[in-house]
Coordinates of C-alpha atoms in Angstrom, one line a residue:
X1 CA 8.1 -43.0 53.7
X2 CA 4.6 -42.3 55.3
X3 CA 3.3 -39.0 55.5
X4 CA 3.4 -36.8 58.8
X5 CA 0.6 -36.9 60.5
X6 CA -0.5 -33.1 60.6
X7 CA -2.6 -33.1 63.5
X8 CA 0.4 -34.4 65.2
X9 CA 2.7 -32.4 64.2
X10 CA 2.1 -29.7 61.8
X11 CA 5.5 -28.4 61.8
X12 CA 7.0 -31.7 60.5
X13 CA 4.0 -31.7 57.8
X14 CA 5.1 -28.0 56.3
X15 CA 8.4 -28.8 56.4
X16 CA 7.7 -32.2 54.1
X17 CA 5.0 -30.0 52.1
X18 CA 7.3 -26.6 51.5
X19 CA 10.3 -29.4 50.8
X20 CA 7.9 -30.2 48.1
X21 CA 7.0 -27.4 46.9
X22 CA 10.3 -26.4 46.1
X23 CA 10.6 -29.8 44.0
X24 CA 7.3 -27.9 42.0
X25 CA 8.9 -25.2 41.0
X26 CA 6.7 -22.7 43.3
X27 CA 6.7 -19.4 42.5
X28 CA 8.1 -18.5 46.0
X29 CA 11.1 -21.2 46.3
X30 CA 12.6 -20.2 42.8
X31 CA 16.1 -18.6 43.5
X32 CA 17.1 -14.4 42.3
X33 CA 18.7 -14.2 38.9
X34 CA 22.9 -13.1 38.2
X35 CA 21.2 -9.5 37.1
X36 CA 19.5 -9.2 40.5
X37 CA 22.8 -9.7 42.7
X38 CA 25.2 -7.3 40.1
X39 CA 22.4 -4.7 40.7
X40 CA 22.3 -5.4 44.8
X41 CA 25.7 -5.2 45.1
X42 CA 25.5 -1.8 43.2
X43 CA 22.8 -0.3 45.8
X44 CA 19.9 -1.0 43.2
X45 CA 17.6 -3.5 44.9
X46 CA 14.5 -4.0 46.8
X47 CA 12.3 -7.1 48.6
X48 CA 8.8 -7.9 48.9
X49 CA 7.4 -9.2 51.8
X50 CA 3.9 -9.7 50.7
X51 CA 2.9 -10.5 47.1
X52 CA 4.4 -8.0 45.3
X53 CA 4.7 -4.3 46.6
X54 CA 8.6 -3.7 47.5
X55 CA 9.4 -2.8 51.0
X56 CA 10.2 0.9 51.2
X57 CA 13.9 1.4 51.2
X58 CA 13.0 3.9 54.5
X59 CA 12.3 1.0 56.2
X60 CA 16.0 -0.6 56.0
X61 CA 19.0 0.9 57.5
X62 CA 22.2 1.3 55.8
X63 CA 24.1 -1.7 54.8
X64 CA 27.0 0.3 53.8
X65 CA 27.9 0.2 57.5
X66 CA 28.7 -3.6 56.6
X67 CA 27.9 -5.0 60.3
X68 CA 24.2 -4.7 60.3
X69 CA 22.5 -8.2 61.4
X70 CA 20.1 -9.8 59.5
X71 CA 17.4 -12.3 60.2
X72 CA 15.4 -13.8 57.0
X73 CA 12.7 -15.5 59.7
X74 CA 11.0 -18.5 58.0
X75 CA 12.3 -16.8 54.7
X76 CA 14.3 -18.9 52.7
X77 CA 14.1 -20.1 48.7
X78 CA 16.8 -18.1 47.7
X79 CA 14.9 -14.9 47.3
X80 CA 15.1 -11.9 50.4
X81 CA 18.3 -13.5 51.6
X82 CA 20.5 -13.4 49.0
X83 CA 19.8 -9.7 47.6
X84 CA 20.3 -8.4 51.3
X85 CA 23.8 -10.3 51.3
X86 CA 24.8 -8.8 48.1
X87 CA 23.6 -5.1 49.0
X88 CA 26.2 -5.0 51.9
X89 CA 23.9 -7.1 55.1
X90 CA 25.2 -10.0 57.7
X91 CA 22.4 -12.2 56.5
X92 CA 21.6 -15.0 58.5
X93 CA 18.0 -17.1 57.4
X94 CA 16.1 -19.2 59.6
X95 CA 13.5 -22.2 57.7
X96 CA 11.6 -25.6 58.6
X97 CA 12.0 -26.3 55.4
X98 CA 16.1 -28.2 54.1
X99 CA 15.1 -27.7 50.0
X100 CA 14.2 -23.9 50.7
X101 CA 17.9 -23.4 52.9
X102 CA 18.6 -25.1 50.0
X103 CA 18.3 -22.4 47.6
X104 CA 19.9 -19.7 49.7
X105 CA 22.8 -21.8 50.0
X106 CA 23.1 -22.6 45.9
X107 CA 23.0 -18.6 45.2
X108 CA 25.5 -18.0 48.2
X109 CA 27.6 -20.1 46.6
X110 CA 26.9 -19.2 42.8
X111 CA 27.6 -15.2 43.7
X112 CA 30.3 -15.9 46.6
X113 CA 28.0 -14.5 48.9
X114 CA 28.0 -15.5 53.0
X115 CA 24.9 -16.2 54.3
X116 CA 24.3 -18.2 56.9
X117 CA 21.4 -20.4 56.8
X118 CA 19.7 -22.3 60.1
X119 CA 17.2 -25.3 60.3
X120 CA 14.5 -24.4 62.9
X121 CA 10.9 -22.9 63.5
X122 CA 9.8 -19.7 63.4
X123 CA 8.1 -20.1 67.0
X124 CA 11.2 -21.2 68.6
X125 CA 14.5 -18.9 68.3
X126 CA 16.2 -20.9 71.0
X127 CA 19.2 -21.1 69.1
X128 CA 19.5 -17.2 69.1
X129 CA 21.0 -14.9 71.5
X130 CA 19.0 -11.8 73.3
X131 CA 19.3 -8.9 70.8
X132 CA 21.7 -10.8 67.9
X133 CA 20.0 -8.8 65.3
X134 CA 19.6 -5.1 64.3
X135 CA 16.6 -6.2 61.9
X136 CA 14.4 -8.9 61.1
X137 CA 12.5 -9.8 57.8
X138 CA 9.8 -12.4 57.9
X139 CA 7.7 -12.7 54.6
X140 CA 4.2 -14.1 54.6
X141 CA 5.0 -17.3 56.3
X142 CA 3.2 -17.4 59.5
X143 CA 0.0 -18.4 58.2
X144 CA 1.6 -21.8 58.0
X145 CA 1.6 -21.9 62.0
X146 CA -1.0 -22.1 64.7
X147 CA -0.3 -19.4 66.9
X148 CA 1.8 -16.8 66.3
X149 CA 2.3 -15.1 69.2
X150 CA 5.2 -17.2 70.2
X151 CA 7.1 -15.5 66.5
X152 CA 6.1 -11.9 68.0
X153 CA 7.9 -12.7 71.3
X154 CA 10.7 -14.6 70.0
X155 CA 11.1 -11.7 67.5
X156 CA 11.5 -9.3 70.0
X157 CA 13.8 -11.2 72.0
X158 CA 16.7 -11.9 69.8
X159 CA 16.0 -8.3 68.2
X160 CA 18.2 -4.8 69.4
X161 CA 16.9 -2.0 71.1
X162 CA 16.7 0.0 68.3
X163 CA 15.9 -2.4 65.4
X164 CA 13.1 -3.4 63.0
X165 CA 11.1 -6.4 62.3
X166 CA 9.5 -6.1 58.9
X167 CA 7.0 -8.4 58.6
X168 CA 4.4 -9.5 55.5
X169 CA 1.4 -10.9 56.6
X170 CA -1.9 -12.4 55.1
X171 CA -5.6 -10.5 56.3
X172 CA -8.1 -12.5 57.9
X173 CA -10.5 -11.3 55.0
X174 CA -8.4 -13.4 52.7
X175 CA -9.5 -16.8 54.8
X176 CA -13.3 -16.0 55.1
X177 CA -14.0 -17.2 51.7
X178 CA -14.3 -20.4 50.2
X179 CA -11.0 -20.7 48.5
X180 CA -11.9 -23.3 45.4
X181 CA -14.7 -20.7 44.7
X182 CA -12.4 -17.6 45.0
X183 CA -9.9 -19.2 42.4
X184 CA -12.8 -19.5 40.0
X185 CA -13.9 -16.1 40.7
X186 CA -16.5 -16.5 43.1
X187 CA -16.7 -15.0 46.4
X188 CA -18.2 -17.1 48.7
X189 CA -18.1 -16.2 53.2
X190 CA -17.8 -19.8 54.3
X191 CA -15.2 -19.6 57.0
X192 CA -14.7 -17.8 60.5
X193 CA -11.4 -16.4 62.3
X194 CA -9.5 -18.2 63.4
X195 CA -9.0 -20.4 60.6
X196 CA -7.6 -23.6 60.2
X197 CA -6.7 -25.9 57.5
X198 CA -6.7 -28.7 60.6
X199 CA -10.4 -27.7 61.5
X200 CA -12.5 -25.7 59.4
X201 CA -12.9 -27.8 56.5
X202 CA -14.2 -30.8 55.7
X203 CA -12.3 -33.9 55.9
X204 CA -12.7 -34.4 52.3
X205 CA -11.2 -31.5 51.4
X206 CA -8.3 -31.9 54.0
X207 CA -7.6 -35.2 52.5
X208 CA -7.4 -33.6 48.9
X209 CA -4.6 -31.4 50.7
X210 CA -2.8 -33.8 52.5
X211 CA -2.8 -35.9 49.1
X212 CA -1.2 -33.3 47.1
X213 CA 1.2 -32.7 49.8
X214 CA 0.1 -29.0 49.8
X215 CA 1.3 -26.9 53.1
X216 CA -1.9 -26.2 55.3
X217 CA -2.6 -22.7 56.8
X218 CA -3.6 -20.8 59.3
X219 CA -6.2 -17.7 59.4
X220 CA -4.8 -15.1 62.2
X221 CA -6.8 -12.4 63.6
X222 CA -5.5 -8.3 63.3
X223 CA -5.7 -8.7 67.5
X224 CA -2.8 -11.5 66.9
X225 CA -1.3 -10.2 63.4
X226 CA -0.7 -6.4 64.9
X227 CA -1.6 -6.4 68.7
X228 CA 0.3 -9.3 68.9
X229 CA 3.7 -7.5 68.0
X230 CA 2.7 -4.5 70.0
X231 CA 1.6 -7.5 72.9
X232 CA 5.4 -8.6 72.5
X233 CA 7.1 -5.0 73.5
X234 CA 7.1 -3.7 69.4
X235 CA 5.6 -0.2 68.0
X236 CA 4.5 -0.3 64.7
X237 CA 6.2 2.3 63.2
X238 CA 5.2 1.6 59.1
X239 CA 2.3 -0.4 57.7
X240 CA 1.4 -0.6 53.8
X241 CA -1.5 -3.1 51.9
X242 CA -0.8 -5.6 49.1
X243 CA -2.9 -7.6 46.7
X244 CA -2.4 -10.4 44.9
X245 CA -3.2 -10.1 41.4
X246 CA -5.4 -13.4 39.9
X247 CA -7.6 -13.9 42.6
X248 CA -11.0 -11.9 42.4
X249 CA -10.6 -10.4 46.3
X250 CA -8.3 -8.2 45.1
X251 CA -10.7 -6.9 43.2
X252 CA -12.2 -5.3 46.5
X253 CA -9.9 -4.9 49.0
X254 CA -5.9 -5.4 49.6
X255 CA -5.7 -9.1 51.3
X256 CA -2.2 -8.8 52.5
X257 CA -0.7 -6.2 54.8
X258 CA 3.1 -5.0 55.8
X259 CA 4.5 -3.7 58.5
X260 CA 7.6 -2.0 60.5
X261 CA 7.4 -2.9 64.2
X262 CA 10.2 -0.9 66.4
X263 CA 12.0 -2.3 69.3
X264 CA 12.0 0.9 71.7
X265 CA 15.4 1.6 72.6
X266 CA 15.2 4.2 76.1
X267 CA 18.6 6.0 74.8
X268 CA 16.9 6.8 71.3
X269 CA 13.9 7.5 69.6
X270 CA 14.4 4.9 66.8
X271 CA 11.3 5.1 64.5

């Protein structure tokens, strides 16, 4: 089978690249454990959208109204999904990637949990009614699209007057550095914002991707991470900072940012 061509289409290329990964073992397509769904299902749980800091619980409504909506957006592997099924959620999850839906589906069916799981891209929701969800969590996963203004929009489109989107996201500061150098330690400003793994390096080192089948990124600006969201009708209404332990930037500042964006409903003041 030849490999997608990325510069062609670099939503079939992730999709080939994450269905690899989960073949690798990566840390973020390996399923929850048993332990994890008894404790869910007992009220003891929690999420991360970014590398490791759980999401407040503050942030969530209450699942033990048993019809609140769920959207994992571009978060499969078997992870977010199925802890928010067994704490009480309607989960539904939303990934390019078949061997990620993959996982969500294997726990589902391990733990007799329902979750519905959808084939599709995180800048297209077409397949999604207006307001079909009370709140959305989407995980550090659109760094692996060009533009991401179309997931704000879309987000806010098939979200409720009323509800959340809880979104992880990686800072621009993380993409300004050379990244071979940064996992030896070394911090060394090579690239601008925006940043592409399409255009900013060199072909030799896109090649060494592409080789490896490893998913290429995208550097977003703040303007398009958080003005974006606010751009597509949201208020941010909670925002936290993450680090990623093992790579030296952490070191100096948090690379990796959460927030709670609001969808303003005119009969409430839902914060």
């Amino acid at each position: 089978m030849n490999q997608p061509d990325p510069h062609k289409d670099i939503v079939q290329y992730n999709e080939a690249a994450w269905n690899e990964q989960v073949k690798r073992g990566c840390q973020w397509t390996v399923p929850v454990s048993p332990q994890q769904i008894a404790h869910a299902r007992k009220g003891d749980w929690s999420i991360i959208l970014t590398p490791t800091k759980p999401v407040p619980r503050s942030w969530f409504p209450d699942s033990s109204a048993k019809d609140v909506r769920v959207l994992c957006l571009a978060g499969s592997g078997g992870q977010q999904a199925p802890i928010l099924a067994a704490a009480g959620f309607q989960v539904t999850v939303l990934d390019l990637s078949e061997n990620q839906l993959a996982q969500d589906r294997l726990v589902a069916e391990q733990e007799n949990l329902d979750i519905t799981t959808v084939k599709g891209t995180m800048v297209d929701l077409g397949c999604f009614e207006n307001e079909a969800f009370d709140l959305i969590i989407h995980p550090c996963s659109n760094s692996f699209v060009p533009d991401i203004k179309p997931v704000w929009k879309e987000a806010a489109r098939v979200l409720r007057p009323g509800g959340h989107l809880l979104s992880g996201f990686t800072k621009p500061v993380f993409f300004i550095f050379d990244y071979e150098e940064m996992e030896k330690g070394n911090l060394i400003v090579k690239y601008s914002i925006p940043y592409s793994d399409l255009t900013s390096i060199s072909d030799e080192k896109r090649k060494l991707y592409l080789d490896q089948k490893e998913p290429l990124c995208f550097g977003h600006s703040l303007t398009d991470q958080i003005g974006g969201q606010i751009e597509a009708g949201l208020r941010i209404t909670g925002y936290f900072e993450d680090t990623w332990p093992g790579y030296v930037i952490s070191e100096y500042i948090a690379a990796f940012a959460a927030t709670k964006a609001t969808k303003p409903d005119q009969n409430s003041n839902a914060s």
